[in-house]
Structure formats: structure tokens, C-alpha cells
């Protein structure tokens, strides 16, 4: 059963498209009576976001649902077992809805205010008791268009007037006789209702204040010591009407003031990352409901007395995925990098892999293509990506074109796309297959692959047959565009990668005709790339990115010239990278293929600009957007080094011909100067653990394999050992 009897309902007020400083969250209530029962199930979808109570108790701890989508294609709903929240006799259901991405009113560079689906917040709900629908949304529900949440815009902030809040509003004892009727939505969104099965967004950690800086009269900066996604937890008691304004920032200036890095310029109508709390004169603990921010520092203005340290804390909010790996070694820089890579990844999980929790909160596809393997290596994210692949399918136009952000309201088809971004269409189902063994998404994606290929080839330059649109090696350490690997080269190599994945999908889908077509196109495109970009065995584009991509994807007849070229390009830069996000996604593995993993290690740990070390010297607690200062400070797109660490320093390498870790190679690299390393990887069969340590001129290695699994241990001197379930020890010189 799925919303057969329910309809979307909303407040009976005019819809105003323009930005307003007052934009309240409407509240809804409905009493109902139940006989004795056994099991109760609730289905809900709130647009933009909805929170639900039964008899004054929250239905769940989930935040920011319904999940973001292209609301004209898919409406994600969630299902809860609410048997313990209901009682025989009279009950009350209460709901409050906020705007989310569904109703963004202010202007920005991405045009969400122009989305065709925009409307007042609304929701749909059905309650089944012992298999029978006993409550559904219709015009019998009561509604109050206003609430204590007097303003909410997801990428701006939330204002809360505690004087208007009645904590009994969601209970039976509250009198709602003055409320008006809700109205049934006569023009509901056209998207298909689909159940969301991935992990919800939760409050996953709380960071207390570590330092308080007074920056003005009644103004203080609270430093929680860690850049996170989330919001404030404010504990206060000031006189009624006092306004405490909270502004969030990732960095502060030397004088203690917030450093915005010009990010606020994207929001010309609405304050950037700003919440407000209007005091009631009573003790109150508050966090916003309909927004989240990216921050380490919270500036609070309007505090009338010196604040205690526990007045302000930061709540880390993100999708509550599990951790799939562990990593630790004797090089503390790598430990720090792994940790900040974890934090940057978690900070950008909001039912899509966002670019940052500050400025945009958008599902930038180029960032995701660079990070998908790392995310699946280090976190339990199959369900997350299964949700997002539907958004990817929804985003494709009829002609096969893809946008740079997913989901989209229509923006992103003229900038920010191209194979560097569009590749998530292939990367996500392929990596899910490799890490879980599931083939269904590859088969489901096959028609979309074919449609995309038709579009991609329609964009080819007749002069050389190559495609030149879209992003190139985005965000390199030098702003000189002439030094960047051109889009035509990158697109050609990625097209071969896409074709190989499509060929795999065709085999699983038993489509012989498609297999023949893709095989012939792989041969044609490989020959074209070799003719255009390889001369005497070396890459004609003399850049780290280009050489690394050819090596990574095996597009060569002889590895030796390309290996010599890539090693030289790294040596000439004193083991620093010159490439951007595309190049770095390929560089470390390409160096390892060349038998030079120590080169990759030296690039990752390089001191001086450009390098991760510069970020750590700058007190980074998450990965940054660019190598240059002045941009946002919580991005995951440079996180692929985490996969390299797991595959090489720890040495757990899945054999992708046998997906889902059905067979695993254990091949740790004993980097000179590193004394020990250890790590683990959760697989569908259990946890693989590897630890090694230097001792008296030898290396001692401990490997634990889950029962039912096998692993091939490759050690120096061409020594190979086959392992089966259990703990094993080795020693090498």
C-alpha cells in the first residue's frame, strides 16, 4: 500500500514566490481514535521537510526529510513502525513543515528560486494499523500557517521566536479550535512516490565549545575546534524579546571576526549562514529544524552577560552511514589526513554527496565521481548511492544530456557538466557492483548509458571526432589554464572507461547486440586516443594528469615510456602535484602501477605548496576546496588518497574481477621510514584486518580473514601465500 487514500495538504494561504524576511513553518494536527491493535506503520513525505509526532512523541530522530530530489520526477517517502507511540482510544498526530530545497525563495547562482515545483510547504501521510489505513491526510486536518519558526530557508538560516512556542502543541491537551482547516493540494508535485531505504540524517555527535573570544559589545565567537556540518545547540535564558543572532564561519580573522571568504556574495537577498533566536524569558535549549550549516566558529551577538562554556555547542549532522574501514600508521600526517578526509566525507552526506555544507549544499557530480570509490571503501554507502542513482536517472534529459548538479531544478546543463561530471552515471553503479557484487543497477542503467552515448557523440568535433565540452582537470594548484590537461583528452579517456562499464552491464543484461556495439566502439576510441595523444610511447599532453590517466586506464602498447614520463613529471615538481581533481583521482594509482608507490606517498605527504601539508599547517580539520586559500574549507573531492592508503599502506586490495571482496589481495607497501601500519575493511563476509610492523630488520605481518573468504597475500621476493578464514602471521626481511 502506498498513499492510496492520502493527499498532499498545505496551509490555506497564498503562495508568495518572492523572498520575505518572515517565512514561517506551518503546523498541522489531527485527532483520531483507535481500537485495540497490534502493529502500526506510518508513511510520510514532507515537502520540503517535515517532522512528525504522535501523542507528543517524535516519530523518529531523523532530520531533514523528505530527501531532496527533482520533485517533478521522484518524491521520496519514509516508513516508520509507530506501534509503541499509539494507544487504544484517542490519539493525536502533529506535523510541522519547512521549506528545504522545495521552496527556496532567495536568489542564488543556481536558480532554485525559479524551480517550477515551488509552493508552500506540504506533506502527505498515511497510518496503517493492522493492515488497514486508519488515518490519511485530507482537508479534515487542522492547520496553523504560522509557528515559532518564523523564518526558514535551507541555505540561509532559521529564526525562532521562543515567545510563540507552546511545548504542548503536539499533544492531546492542546486546544486547536482556533486553527483553520488545511487544504488539499490541487496541483501536487508530479514525481513518483518512492520509499527511501538509505540511512537517515541524524545528529551524530556534539562538539562542546573549546574557546570563547569576545569580539564586541554583547558579541562572542565560540570555537568548537572542528569544522562540521550541522547547527548550534543554544542554551540560554534572557529576557523576553532579546534577539541572539548566530552567524557561522569556517575560519576567523586575526582580530577574531568571522572570515567569510566572499561566500556570502552568492546570497544577495538573504543573510548567509545566519540563525536567530528570540528569547522568551525562560530557560530554553534550541537548535534549528529546517537548516544546517558548515562551520567551526559560531558568532553570537546579543548575549547580555558573559557566557558559560556550555551555552553553545556544535551538533554534527549528516547521514548516519556506518564506518567500513580503519587506518592508522606511524606517520602522524597520514593519520591526520585520513581523519580529516573522514570528516569531510561525512559533512557532505545529505541524501546526495554535496560539495560543501556552506555555500552551495549541491550534489556536484564531478566531486562525486572523484570520491565514489573512497566513499564505498571507507563507509557503508551502498544504500546511499542506490538512492542517488535514481536521482541521476531523473536528472538525464530526454536527449541524454546530464547536469553538473544532481538533483537539479534545471540548472547545470550549460556549465559544470561534461564527462568529468556525467561520469557518475557510470561510476556509481559500477563501484556498487565492485564493492557489493550487486549487478542490478548496472542492468537498470544500461538504457541510460546508451542514451548518454548518443548525446556525447552528438557533441563531437567533426574535425577530430573528440568531445570538448564540460569541465577539464578542475581546480589545479595553478590558475594558469594553459597548463591544464584539456577537456578533449580527458573526455576521450573517460569515454573509453564508460564504454567498458557499459560492456559489463550489457553482459549482465544479456544484450549481445550491445556487447558487439560497445566492443567495437572501445576499439575505435582506443585507437583514436593512441593516434591523437601518444607519440613514441609517451603522452603528447605533457602533464601529470594526462600521463596518469593513460596508465590508470591501460591505454598504451608499452608502459615503459609513459612510466618514465610520469615519474619525470613528478620529480620535476619535487614530488608535488600539478594536476587538479581529475588528475589526483588517477595519479596515486598510476604511480603504483608503475611500481613507484613511494612516489605516491611522497606526493601525498609533500611539504610546501601545493600539498595536503599546507592545509594541515593551516589548521585544517576537513579537506579544502582548493589548494589556494580563500575558498570553502569542507570538501571531499580530493579524498581519493584514502582509498590509496587502504589499498597500499594497509594493503587490502579487492580483486574487481571477483566483486564484493569474494577474492582479496593483501599486498601492503612497506614505505621506507614508516615503522608500522594497521587497518581493516568490512566486507559482505566480515572484517579483513591487516597489521605490519618493522622489528629488528624484519617486517612482521598479521592478517585476519573472515571465515568463508580467501585472500592472496603477496610479499616481497615474489612470495605468494593463499589464506582462508582465521588469523595468520608472516615475517619478511
XYZ file of C-alpha atoms in Angstrom, residues 1 28 128 187 202 273 285 316 405 408 450 464 470 489 542 544 624 643 654 675 694 697 710-711 718 725 730 732:
28
model
C 0.000 0.000 0.000
C -0.824 20.669 11.360
C -1.874 1.761 8.784
C -1.630 20.806 -8.079
C 20.804 12.204 12.347
C 24.560 31.114 7.368
C 17.583 24.808 24.679
C 27.388 17.318 13.824
C 24.493 19.094 -10.120
C 18.760 19.785 -10.266
C 23.031 4.212 -24.390
C 38.916 15.225 -34.922
C 32.468 20.371 -19.893
C 41.801 14.481 -23.814
C 52.972 16.536 -21.148
C 50.743 14.624 -14.818
C 39.521 22.061 1.454
C 41.471 4.602 -0.984
C 39.733 -6.100 -3.731
C 57.576 1.844 11.120
C 59.217 -3.325 11.448
C 65.459 -5.628 10.416
C 40.032 -16.372 0.771
C 42.859 -13.930 0.271
C 57.512 -12.782 -5.339
C 39.424 -17.812 7.325
C 54.235 -13.760 8.328
C 59.729 -10.870 5.692
